[in-house]
Amino acid sequence: MSEREARRSGYPLTIPDRLLQSEDLKRACRRRDFGEIFRLVNRRGPASYAEIAAAVGKMTSARVGDVIRGVRGIRGQAVMERIADGLGIPGHMLDLPERPWEGTPATDAITQTRDYARSGQDGSDGASSAFQIETVSGLPTVHVDPADSADADALPQIVLVSVCVDGKEQIVPINRRALLGHAIGIALQGNGVFKPGNVSAGVVRSKSVRQPRLPAARNEAAIEHLRDMWHVLVRADNLFGPRHALSTVHQQLDVLQGLLEDSRGEYRHEVLKLSAQYAESAAWLHEDSMDVASAETWTSRAMEWAMEAGDEAMLSWTLFRRSQLAAGKRNAGQAIGLAQAVQRHERVLTRPMKAAAIQQEAQGLALDGDEVACHRKMDEAHEFAASVDSSGDARSGHGDFCTSSYIEIQRANCWLNLARPDRAVVTFQSALAELPDVYQRDRGFAQARLAMAYVGIREYEQAAAEAAAVLDMARGSGSGRTLQEAVMAINALAAESNVPAVRELLDAVKENAGF
């Protein structure tokens, strides 16, 4: 991590050094061409219009889009300073005074660990609760004794910390592992409001135990049991989120990997197919928990097992999952290319799988700014959509979640990425009304995005209401993606704290920070 990035700990967005040092950005800064600056941050940062607007403050994603298209300009120095501060552009690059964050770095993780040690060794801090959060140099420090099981058990899975940076209130989610590992300073660093990679690490996995070899007569029964359990886990994820499914998926993967060691012939093919199914589920659950590294690992494992088993349908589905991961990183080209690769395997695709691949291509097109092609693909996806009567347990095959209402939710996401929050609001509202009850996790994520869309059209009370509802849902599900979206909406609302509903939401987060 560079010195500049370290100094910006706690800021919701910091453009990477590779972009800051590029000739394209330097040229745009010299010209004060903010349309080009925003475009570069959107494409190469990468950051969405909504993320840029939230970082700058007092700006909507629609205005960001207008600036990029040249419809509106940036003239006031105060706005230019907010852009420099929000994106992490040094003042001299925009012919501005040195920015406050360019000075002495905020307290780093080592100093915070030292503070923690001083407060906890003799118990002199007099804490009456298991942990305390306070703000020091713009960063929160947490005092908790990880050796004390009562303290550790009292910590929630995720803590929402209110941080004041240069007078701007921001909410930062910190996971329990970061707190117990004295790494809160590190957890606050990075380019996003939510540091990915360790959220699902909170899932406790028991030590793998070598499974006893099953008699051949019991092999078929074991496979049938694991198939049935997989459908139960898929349904549990749709209803309750990854917190309730991830540990069980890993337990079953341990069992399957034990079976693979002893399996041969046709039986091995069946075990491989099932192992690939569980590995793909683990990948999705880790992604939903914001552990992208583990998601990529398990997607690759699923692809490897599917290839060995000759399971072309699963191979195609792992390409779809990789396209989703690419879209999450805002890599439009890869998201489009992988979604198109899935569609070339038409011979093995069910209609819902094809619908899922087509709408995934549309999402990549939205990231690429191609509005017309995006919505044509969304229309095409409807022709293959899954039945609205889907049970939510994938018994009809992969992609059975891709109902017409799901496709419309993804269309609304595309409208947001295309800087059209007005269209996104209407689309989210109608799609949510049709979404089957079994997909509660998808409902929470869509509501979080709806909150951001409301911010974009300056309907702050509705945005606060949606964000509050999503936080309640995220409390029980463990969906890091949903929580991240809700936090982004809350931080975008922070500049409007004079609105009563927004103030109540910010106060509620402070009073009930544990998730």
Short mmCIF file of N, CA and C in Angstrom, two decimals, residues 42-43 48-50 59 73-74 83 106 123 148 176 179 205 224 234 280 314 371 419 442 448 455 473 483 491 502 510:
data_model
loop_
_atom_site.label_atom_id
_atom_site.label_comp_id
_atom_site.label_asym_id
_atom_site.label_seq_id
_atom_site.Cartn_x
_atom_site.Cartn_y
_atom_site.Cartn_z
N ASN A 42 -14.28 5.83 -13.53
CA ASN A 42 -15.33 4.85 -13.77
C ASN A 42 -14.80 3.62 -14.50
N ARG A 43 -13.98 3.84 -15.53
CA ARG A 43 -13.53 2.74 -16.36
C ARG A 43 -12.31 2.02 -15.79
N SER A 48 -18.24 2.85 -9.81
CA SER A 48 -19.50 3.17 -10.45
C SER A 48 -19.81 4.66 -10.31
N TYR A 49 -20.77 5.14 -11.10
CA TYR A 49 -21.21 6.52 -10.97
C TYR A 49 -21.67 6.79 -9.54
N ALA A 50 -22.39 5.82 -8.97
CA ALA A 50 -22.92 5.99 -7.61
C ALA A 50 -21.78 6.09 -6.59
N MET A 59 -23.56 15.19 -4.47
CA MET A 59 -23.60 14.94 -5.90
C MET A 59 -24.33 13.63 -6.14
N GLY A 73 -20.95 20.93 -16.28
CA GLY A 73 -19.54 21.13 -15.99
C GLY A 73 -19.31 21.32 -14.50
N ILE A 74 -18.04 21.41 -14.12
CA ILE A 74 -17.63 21.67 -12.73
C ILE A 74 -16.87 22.98 -12.74
N ILE A 83 -14.02 16.92 -5.02
CA ILE A 83 -13.63 15.86 -5.95
C ILE A 83 -12.23 15.37 -5.62
N ALA A 106 -2.77 9.18 9.13
CA ALA A 106 -3.56 8.88 10.32
C ALA A 106 -2.93 7.73 11.07
N GLY A 123 -6.51 -3.69 32.50
CA GLY A 123 -7.94 -3.47 32.68
C GLY A 123 -8.28 -2.08 33.14
N ASP A 148 -10.21 -13.44 26.10
CA ASP A 148 -11.38 -13.62 26.95
C ASP A 148 -12.54 -14.11 26.10
N ARG A 176 -15.64 -9.22 12.44
CA ARG A 176 -15.16 -9.64 13.76
C ARG A 176 -13.71 -10.08 13.73
N LEU A 179 -11.42 -7.22 14.09
CA LEU A 179 -11.41 -6.68 15.45
C LEU A 179 -10.54 -7.54 16.36
N ARG A 205 -15.01 -23.32 10.83
CA ARG A 205 -15.01 -24.65 10.25
C ARG A 205 -14.29 -25.60 11.18
N GLU A 224 -27.09 -40.00 -2.99
CA GLU A 224 -28.45 -39.49 -2.97
C GLU A 224 -28.69 -38.53 -1.81
N VAL A 234 -29.29 -24.83 -0.96
CA VAL A 234 -29.61 -23.77 -1.92
C VAL A 234 -30.84 -23.00 -1.46
N GLU A 280 -19.20 -24.97 -6.54
CA GLU A 280 -19.82 -23.79 -7.14
C GLU A 280 -20.67 -23.05 -6.12
N MET A 314 -22.08 -28.10 -16.09
CA MET A 314 -21.43 -27.44 -14.97
C MET A 314 -20.24 -26.60 -15.44
N GLU A 371 -26.21 1.27 -23.72
CA GLU A 371 -27.58 1.17 -23.21
C GLU A 371 -28.49 0.38 -24.14
N ALA A 419 -26.33 5.38 -15.13
CA ALA A 419 -26.58 6.71 -14.57
C ALA A 419 -28.00 7.19 -14.85
N ASP A 442 -32.16 -12.04 -2.40
CA ASP A 442 -32.19 -11.17 -3.58
C ASP A 442 -33.03 -9.92 -3.30
N ALA A 448 -31.41 -2.58 -1.30
CA ALA A 448 -30.24 -1.74 -1.07
C ALA A 448 -29.91 -0.91 -2.30
N VAL A 455 -31.46 7.88 -3.70
CA VAL A 455 -30.49 8.96 -3.47
C VAL A 455 -30.23 9.71 -4.77
N MET A 473 -32.47 -6.71 7.48
CA MET A 473 -32.36 -7.98 6.76
C MET A 473 -30.93 -8.50 6.78
N LEU A 483 -24.97 -5.80 2.61
CA LEU A 483 -24.54 -4.82 3.60
C LEU A 483 -23.71 -3.72 2.95
N ASN A 491 -23.90 6.19 3.27
CA ASN A 491 -22.84 7.19 3.14
C ASN A 491 -23.20 8.26 2.10
N VAL A 502 -33.12 10.76 7.54
CA VAL A 502 -31.71 10.43 7.38
C VAL A 502 -30.99 10.51 8.72
N LYS A 510 -25.55 4.14 14.80
CA LYS A 510 -24.63 4.33 15.93
C LYS A 510 -25.09 3.56 17.16
#
